[in-house]
Coordinates of C-alpha atoms in Angstrom, one line a residue:
X1 CA -0.1 0.0 0.0
X2 CA 1.3 3.4 -1.1
X3 CA 2.0 6.1 1.5
X4 CA 0.3 9.5 1.5
X5 CA 2.3 12.4 0.1
X6 CA 3.0 15.1 2.9
X7 CA 4.0 17.9 0.7
X8 CA 2.6 17.9 -2.9
X9 CA 4.9 21.1 -3.8
X10 CA 8.1 19.1 -2.6
X11 CA 10.8 19.2 -5.4
X12 CA 11.1 15.3 -5.4
X13 CA 7.3 15.1 -6.1
X14 CA 7.7 17.6 -8.9
X15 CA 10.5 15.4 -10.4
X16 CA 8.4 12.2 -10.1
X17 CA 5.6 14.0 -11.9
X18 CA 7.6 14.9 -14.6
X19 CA 9.2 11.4 -15.0
X20 CA 6.0 9.9 -14.8
X21 CA 4.6 12.2 -17.6
X22 CA 7.4 11.1 -19.7
X23 CA 6.9 7.3 -18.9
X24 CA 3.1 7.7 -19.7
X25 CA 3.9 9.5 -23.0
X26 CA 6.1 7.0 -24.0
X27 CA 3.7 4.1 -23.2
X28 CA 0.7 6.1 -24.8
X29 CA -1.5 4.9 -22.0
X30 CA -4.5 6.4 -20.4
X31 CA -3.0 6.6 -16.9
X32 CA -0.3 5.9 -14.5
X33 CA 0.3 5.3 -10.7
X34 CA 3.5 6.1 -8.9
X35 CA 3.7 2.2 -7.7
X36 CA 4.0 1.3 -11.4
X37 CA 7.3 3.2 -11.5
X38 CA 8.5 1.6 -8.3
X39 CA 7.6 4.6 -6.0
X40 CA 5.3 3.7 -3.2
X41 CA 3.4 7.2 -2.9
X42 CA -0.3 8.0 -3.3
X43 CA -0.1 9.7 -6.9
X44 CA -1.8 9.0 -10.1
X45 CA -2.1 10.7 -13.4
X46 CA -4.6 10.2 -16.3
X47 CA -6.4 11.6 -19.0
X48 CA -9.5 10.7 -21.0
X49 CA -9.5 11.7 -24.7
X50 CA -12.8 12.7 -26.1
X51 CA -12.3 9.9 -28.8
X52 CA -11.9 7.3 -26.4
X53 CA -15.0 8.5 -24.3
X54 CA -17.2 8.4 -27.3
X55 CA -16.1 5.1 -28.1
X56 CA -16.9 3.5 -24.5
X57 CA -19.9 5.8 -23.4
X58 CA -21.3 7.2 -26.5
X59 CA -21.6 10.8 -27.8
X60 CA -22.9 12.3 -24.6
X61 CA -20.0 11.3 -22.5
X62 CA -17.3 13.9 -21.6
X63 CA -13.7 13.9 -21.7
X64 CA -11.3 14.6 -18.9
X65 CA -8.1 16.7 -19.3
X66 CA -5.0 15.5 -18.3
X67 CA -5.0 15.2 -14.3
X68 CA -2.3 14.8 -11.7
X69 CA -4.0 13.5 -8.5
X70 CA -2.1 13.3 -5.1
X71 CA -3.6 11.3 -2.2
X72 CA -6.7 10.5 -4.1
X73 CA -10.0 9.5 -2.3
X74 CA -12.6 7.7 -4.2
X75 CA -16.6 7.7 -3.3
X76 CA -18.8 5.2 -5.0
X77 CA -22.1 7.0 -6.3
X78 CA -24.9 4.6 -6.8
X79 CA -28.2 5.0 -8.6
X80 CA -30.8 6.2 -6.0
X81 CA -33.3 3.4 -7.2
X82 CA -30.9 0.7 -6.8
X83 CA -30.1 -0.9 -3.2
X84 CA -27.2 -3.1 -4.2
X85 CA -23.9 -1.2 -5.4
X86 CA -23.0 -4.3 -7.4
X87 CA -25.9 -3.5 -9.6
X88 CA -24.1 -0.2 -10.6
X89 CA -21.1 -1.9 -11.8
X90 CA -20.3 -2.2 -15.6
X91 CA -18.0 -4.7 -17.1
X92 CA -15.3 -3.1 -19.5
X93 CA -12.0 -4.5 -21.1
X94 CA -9.0 -3.2 -19.4
X95 CA -5.3 -3.5 -19.9
X96 CA -2.3 -2.3 -17.9
X97 CA 1.2 -1.1 -18.4
X98 CA 2.2 -3.4 -15.5
X99 CA 0.8 -6.4 -17.6
X100 CA 1.9 -5.7 -21.0
X101 CA 0.2 -7.7 -23.7
X102 CA -2.8 -8.7 -21.7
X103 CA -6.3 -7.4 -21.4
X104 CA -9.4 -8.6 -19.4
X105 CA -13.1 -8.0 -18.7
X106 CA -13.2 -6.1 -15.2
X107 CA -16.4 -4.8 -13.3
X108 CA -16.1 -1.2 -12.2
X109 CA -18.5 1.2 -10.7
X110 CA -20.2 3.3 -13.3
X111 CA -20.2 6.5 -11.3
X112 CA -17.7 7.9 -8.8
X113 CA -16.7 11.0 -7.0
X114 CA -13.1 11.6 -6.3
X115 CA -11.0 14.3 -4.7
X116 CA -7.3 14.8 -4.1
X117 CA -4.6 17.4 -4.3
X118 CA -3.0 19.1 -7.4
X119 CA 0.7 19.5 -7.6
X120 CA 0.2 22.8 -6.2
X121 CA -1.5 21.5 -3.2
X122 CA -5.1 22.7 -4.2
X123 CA -8.1 20.5 -3.9
X124 CA -9.6 18.8 -6.9
X125 CA -13.0 17.3 -6.8
X126 CA -15.0 15.8 -9.7
X127 CA -17.7 13.4 -10.6
X128 CA -16.9 10.8 -13.1
X129 CA -18.8 8.3 -14.9
X130 CA -18.2 5.5 -17.6
X131 CA -14.7 5.2 -18.9
X132 CA -13.7 8.2 -16.9
X133 CA -14.7 6.5 -13.7
X134 CA -13.1 3.4 -14.8
X135 CA -9.5 4.9 -15.4
X136 CA -9.7 6.6 -12.0
X137 CA -10.5 3.3 -10.2
X138 CA -7.9 1.2 -12.2
X139 CA -5.1 3.8 -11.2
X140 CA -6.2 4.1 -7.8
X141 CA -6.2 0.3 -7.2
X142 CA -2.5 0.4 -8.0
X143 CA -2.0 2.6 -4.6
X144 CA -3.4 -0.1 -2.7
X145 CA -1.4 -3.0 -4.6
X146 CA -4.3 -4.2 -6.6
X147 CA -4.0 -5.1 -10.2
X148 CA -6.9 -5.6 -12.7
X149 CA -7.0 -9.3 -12.8
X150 CA -7.6 -9.4 -9.1
X151 CA -10.9 -7.6 -9.7
X152 CA -12.0 -9.9 -12.7
X153 CA -14.9 -12.1 -11.9
X154 CA -13.8 -14.7 -14.6
X155 CA -10.2 -15.1 -15.3
X156 CA -11.1 -16.8 -18.7
X157 CA -11.7 -13.4 -20.2
X158 CA -8.1 -12.5 -19.7
X159 CA -6.6 -12.4 -23.2
X160 CA -3.5 -11.6 -25.0
X161 CA -3.9 -8.1 -26.8
X162 CA -2.8 -9.6 -30.1
X163 CA -5.4 -12.2 -30.0
X164 CA -7.9 -9.5 -29.3
X165 CA -6.8 -7.5 -32.3
X166 CA -6.9 -10.4 -34.5
X167 CA -10.4 -11.4 -33.5
X168 CA -11.5 -7.6 -34.1
X169 CA -9.9 -7.5 -37.6
X170 CA -11.6 -10.6 -38.6
X171 CA -14.9 -9.2 -37.1
X172 CA -14.5 -6.1 -39.2
X173 CA -13.8 -8.0 -42.2
X174 CA -16.8 -10.4 -41.9
X175 CA -19.0 -7.3 -41.3
X176 CA -17.7 -5.6 -44.6
X177 CA -18.7 -8.7 -46.6

């Protein structure tokens, strides 16, 4: 379990953030957590590009700008009409820089509220749903030593990304015929 960051403005935290930004850019991922670069601190960064959100959540979904979140906290938001939070979970395909070449179907809460600090020490709070909520939950799991396969209900859905790409290509060819 990662340790809280006492001073978000400390020079070593600024350097960590800069290094993580470079790592995330090189990997072309949606998010990264400090433990993924072998630093056991509660820091995550993520972005949700508009094209990816529309692909996952439909036209009405909103993107999320690049965000660095220090000492994040997540609150699950459920539908007021639903008694069981499990009913507010949605299955979705996830991959991770920590498990290259693999992807699996993971249940995540569809709506969350998160808060934390910016690198300037200011509080940031947002509501998130769909893919945005999924990314935040995935990255924050890293802070507690949890990788997405530990959240999977059915490990038979864990696949090689190369096989998923091949199957998608074949499916696309079939639909064009």
